Coordinates of C-alpha atoms in Angstrom, one line a residue:
Chain A
S1 CA -0.4 0.2 -0.2
Q2 CA 1.0 3.7 -0.3
K3 CA 2.3 5.2 2.9
I4 CA 4.5 8.8 3.5
E5 CA 6.3 7.8 6.8
Q6 CA 8.3 10.7 8.6
N7 CA 11.0 9.1 11.2
S8 CA 9.6 10.6 14.8
E9 CA 6.4 11.6 15.7
A10 CA 8.8 14.2 18.0
L11 CA 12.1 15.5 17.8
N12 CA 14.5 17.1 20.5
I13 CA 17.6 19.1 20.0
Q14 CA 19.7 21.3 21.3
E15 CA 20.4 24.9 20.3
G16 CA 22.8 25.2 17.7
K17 CA 22.7 21.4 16.9
T18 CA 21.9 20.8 13.2
A19 CA 17.9 18.9 13.0
T20 CA 17.7 16.3 10.6
L21 CA 13.9 15.0 9.7
T22 CA 13.6 12.2 7.6
C23 CA 10.5 11.6 5.4
N24 CA 10.3 7.9 3.6
Y25 CA 7.5 6.8 1.0
T26 CA 6.3 3.7 -0.2
N27 CA 4.7 2.8 -3.7
Y28 CA 4.9 6.4 -4.8
S29 CA 6.7 7.8 -7.6
P30 CA 6.7 11.6 -7.0
A31 CA 8.2 13.7 -9.7
Y32 CA 8.8 16.7 -6.5
L33 CA 8.7 16.4 -2.7
Q34 CA 8.1 19.8 -0.7
W35 CA 8.5 20.6 3.3
Y36 CA 6.2 22.6 4.8
R37 CA 6.1 24.1 8.2
Q38 CA 3.3 24.3 10.9
D39 CA 3.0 26.3 13.8
P40 CA 0.0 25.4 16.2
G41 CA -3.6 27.0 14.9
R42 CA -2.0 27.9 11.9
G43 CA -2.0 26.4 7.8
P44 CA 1.7 25.1 7.0
V45 CA 3.5 27.1 5.6
F46 CA 5.7 26.1 2.6
L47 CA 9.7 26.0 2.8
L48 CA 11.1 24.2 -0.5
L49 CA 10.3 21.8 -3.1
I50 CA 13.0 19.9 -4.5
R51 CA 12.5 17.9 -7.9
E52 CA 13.4 14.0 -8.7
N53 CA 16.1 15.6 -10.8
E54 CA 17.4 17.2 -8.0
K55 CA 19.6 15.7 -5.3
E56 CA 20.0 18.4 -2.9
K57 CA 18.1 22.3 -2.5
R58 CA 19.1 25.0 0.1
K59 CA 17.4 27.2 1.4
E60 CA 19.8 30.0 4.0
R61 CA 20.1 27.3 7.3
L62 CA 17.1 24.5 5.3
K63 CA 18.8 21.8 3.0
V64 CA 17.1 19.1 1.5
T65 CA 18.0 16.3 -0.3
F66 CA 16.1 13.6 -2.0
D67 CA 16.9 10.2 -3.1
T68 CA 14.4 8.7 -5.7
T69 CA 15.9 4.9 -4.9
L70 CA 16.0 5.0 -1.3
K71 CA 12.8 7.3 -1.5
Q72 CA 13.8 9.3 0.9
S73 CA 13.8 12.8 1.5
L74 CA 16.2 14.7 4.6
F75 CA 15.7 17.9 5.9
H76 CA 18.0 19.6 7.4
I77 CA 18.0 22.6 9.6
T78 CA 21.5 24.1 11.0
A79 CA 22.5 26.0 13.9
S80 CA 18.5 25.4 15.0
Q81 CA 16.9 28.3 17.2
P82 CA 14.4 28.0 19.4
A83 CA 12.1 30.0 17.1
D84 CA 12.8 26.9 14.8
S85 CA 10.5 24.4 17.1
A86 CA 7.3 23.7 14.8
T87 CA 5.7 20.9 13.1
Y88 CA 7.5 19.6 10.3
L89 CA 5.6 18.2 6.8
C90 CA 6.6 16.3 3.8
A91 CA 4.4 16.3 0.7
L92 CA 4.3 14.3 -2.6
D93 CA 2.5 14.4 -5.7
P94 CA 0.9 11.1 -5.8
L95 CA 0.3 11.4 -9.3
P96 CA 3.7 12.5 -11.2
Y97 CA 3.2 16.0 -12.2
G98 CA -0.1 16.3 -10.5
Q99 CA -1.2 18.9 -8.0
N100 CA -2.7 16.6 -5.8
F101 CA -0.5 16.6 -2.9
V102 CA -0.3 13.5 -0.2
F103 CA 1.5 15.3 3.1
G104 CA 3.5 13.0 5.7
P105 CA 2.1 12.9 9.2
G106 CA 5.1 15.4 9.9
T107 CA 7.8 16.0 12.8
R108 CA 7.0 17.9 15.7
L109 CA 10.5 19.6 16.4
S110 CA 11.6 21.2 19.5
V111 CA 14.6 23.1 19.7
L112 CA 15.7 23.6 23.4
P113 CA 17.7 26.8 24.3
Chain B
E1 CA -0.7 41.2 -0.2
A2 CA -3.0 39.5 1.5
G3 CA -3.2 36.0 2.6
V4 CA -5.4 32.8 2.0
T5 CA -8.3 33.5 4.5
Q6 CA -10.9 31.1 5.2
F7 CA -14.4 31.5 7.8
P8 CA -15.4 30.8 10.3
S9 CA -11.9 30.2 11.8
H10 CA -14.2 27.7 14.2
S11 CA -17.7 26.3 13.8
V12 CA -19.5 23.8 16.3
I13 CA -23.4 22.4 14.7
E14 CA -24.6 19.3 15.8
K15 CA -24.8 16.2 13.7
G16 CA -27.6 16.7 10.6
Q17 CA -27.0 20.5 10.5
T18 CA -25.8 21.9 7.5
V19 CA -22.1 24.3 8.0
T20 CA -20.5 26.1 4.9
L21 CA -16.9 27.2 5.2
R22 CA -15.3 29.6 2.7
C23 CA -12.1 30.2 1.8
D24 CA -10.7 33.4 -0.2
P25 CA -7.6 32.7 -2.1
I26 CA -4.8 34.7 -2.8
S27 CA -6.3 37.4 -5.3
G28 CA -4.8 36.2 -9.0
H29 CA -4.3 32.6 -8.1
D30 CA -6.2 30.2 -10.5
N31 CA -5.7 27.0 -8.4
L32 CA -7.5 26.8 -5.7
Y33 CA -7.3 23.2 -2.7
W34 CA -9.0 22.0 0.3
Y35 CA -7.5 19.9 2.4
R36 CA -8.8 18.3 5.8
R37 CA -6.8 17.0 9.2
V38 CA -8.7 14.8 11.5
M39 CA -7.5 14.3 14.8
G40 CA -4.7 12.8 15.0
K41 CA -4.6 12.1 11.2
E42 CA -2.4 14.0 8.7
I43 CA -3.4 16.5 6.3
K44 CA -5.6 15.1 3.2
F45 CA -6.6 16.6 -0.4
L46 CA -10.2 16.9 -0.6
L47 CA -10.3 18.8 -4.3
H48 CA -8.7 21.0 -6.3
F49 CA -10.2 23.8 -8.7
V50 CA -8.4 25.8 -11.6
K51 CA -10.4 28.9 -11.8
E52 CA -14.1 27.8 -11.7
S53 CA -13.8 24.5 -12.3
K54 CA -13.1 21.0 -10.4
Q55 CA -9.8 19.8 -11.7
D56 CA -9.3 17.0 -8.9
E57 CA -12.1 16.0 -6.5
S58 CA -10.7 12.3 -5.8
G59 CA -10.8 13.1 -2.0
M60 CA -14.3 14.2 -1.4
P61 CA -15.2 11.8 1.1
N62 CA -19.0 11.6 -0.1
N63 CA -21.6 13.6 -1.8
R64 CA -22.6 15.5 1.6
F65 CA -19.7 17.4 0.6
L66 CA -20.3 19.7 -1.7
A67 CA -17.3 22.7 -3.2
E68 CA -18.0 25.1 -5.3
R69 CA -16.1 28.1 -6.6
T70 CA -17.9 31.0 -7.7
G71 CA -16.2 33.0 -11.0
G72 CA -13.2 31.2 -10.3
T73 CA -12.8 33.8 -6.9
Y74 CA -13.9 32.4 -3.8
S75 CA -15.0 28.9 -2.9
T76 CA -17.2 28.1 -0.5
L77 CA -17.4 24.2 1.0
K78 CA -20.9 22.8 2.2
V79 CA -21.0 19.9 4.5
Q80 CA -24.8 18.8 4.7
P81 CA -25.8 16.9 6.9
A82 CA -23.0 16.8 8.7
E83 CA -22.0 13.7 10.9
L84 CA -19.0 13.3 13.8
E85 CA -17.2 11.8 11.6
D86 CA -16.7 15.3 9.9
S87 CA -15.1 17.0 12.8
G88 CA -11.8 18.2 11.8
V89 CA -9.6 21.2 10.7
Y90 CA -10.1 21.9 7.4
F91 CA -7.5 24.1 5.2
C92 CA -7.7 25.9 1.9
A93 CA -4.8 26.7 -0.1
S94 CA -4.0 28.5 -3.4
S95 CA -1.5 28.5 -5.6
Q96 CA -0.5 30.6 -8.8
G97 CA -0.9 28.8 -12.4
V98 CA -0.5 25.9 -14.5
G99 CA 3.0 24.1 -12.4
S100 CA 2.8 26.0 -9.9
Y101 CA 3.2 23.6 -6.6
E102 CA 4.0 26.4 -4.2
Q103 CA 0.7 26.3 -2.2
Y104 CA -0.1 28.8 0.1
F105 CA -2.2 27.6 3.2
G106 CA -4.9 29.7 5.2
P107 CA -5.4 29.5 8.9
G108 CA -8.0 26.6 8.6
T109 CA -11.4 26.6 10.2
R110 CA -11.7 24.2 13.0
L111 CA -15.1 22.2 12.9
T112 CA -16.7 20.2 15.4
V113 CA -20.1 18.1 15.3
T114 CA -21.3 17.2 18.1

C-alpha cells in the first residue's frame, strides 16, 4: 500500500545543533517533494520544493535532499534556534506532476535553548 | 498582499445540521485546494479547482460534501448533513497557475460536530 512516513513524531535537539528530519515513502513515484512548516493553530507554510532530478536544495539554513532510489528525503536545519520549533511536514505528488498532494504525518521539532 | 483567508475560524454544529466554510484565495491565484485534517491523522486532499472548474475531486469523502468556486474567486465547502466523523480542521490553499506547486495555506476552519 502507499505510505509516507516521517522519522519520528517528535524530535528534541539543542540550540545550535543541526536537526535532521526524514521522510520515507512507499509505492509512490513522485516528480517532486515539498517540505512545509506548521505552527499550532496555523496552516502549513511552504519551505522548499525539490524535484526528482535534483539531489539537493538549499535555502538559508535549510537543506533538503531527495533520493529516489532510497525513496527518501532528508530535511536539515543547521544552527537550529528555538524559533525553529514547529511541526514539519513533507508532501509529494501521488501522480507525477499532478497538483494533488499527499502529506506525511509530520515531525514535531523542539529546539531547546 | 493578503494571504489566504478562511471563515469561520471555528464552527460547532450538531449532527445533521449544515455548515458552509468559505475560502478566499490570494488574488490572481488560479488554483484553489481544500484539505482536511481529522484528529490524529495527516492532512488529506479533498479537491482542487482551476479557476471555477473542478480539476480533481477524488478526495471528497462522499456526496454530503459540496464545493463550489463562484466565478473563479472565493470557494465554499458545504457539508450537509454533517456527521460526527466530519469533525476536523479544514484547510484551504491556493497557488498561482499551471505548474505552480508552491501552495499558500489559510489558517484553517476547525469544525466540531456534536
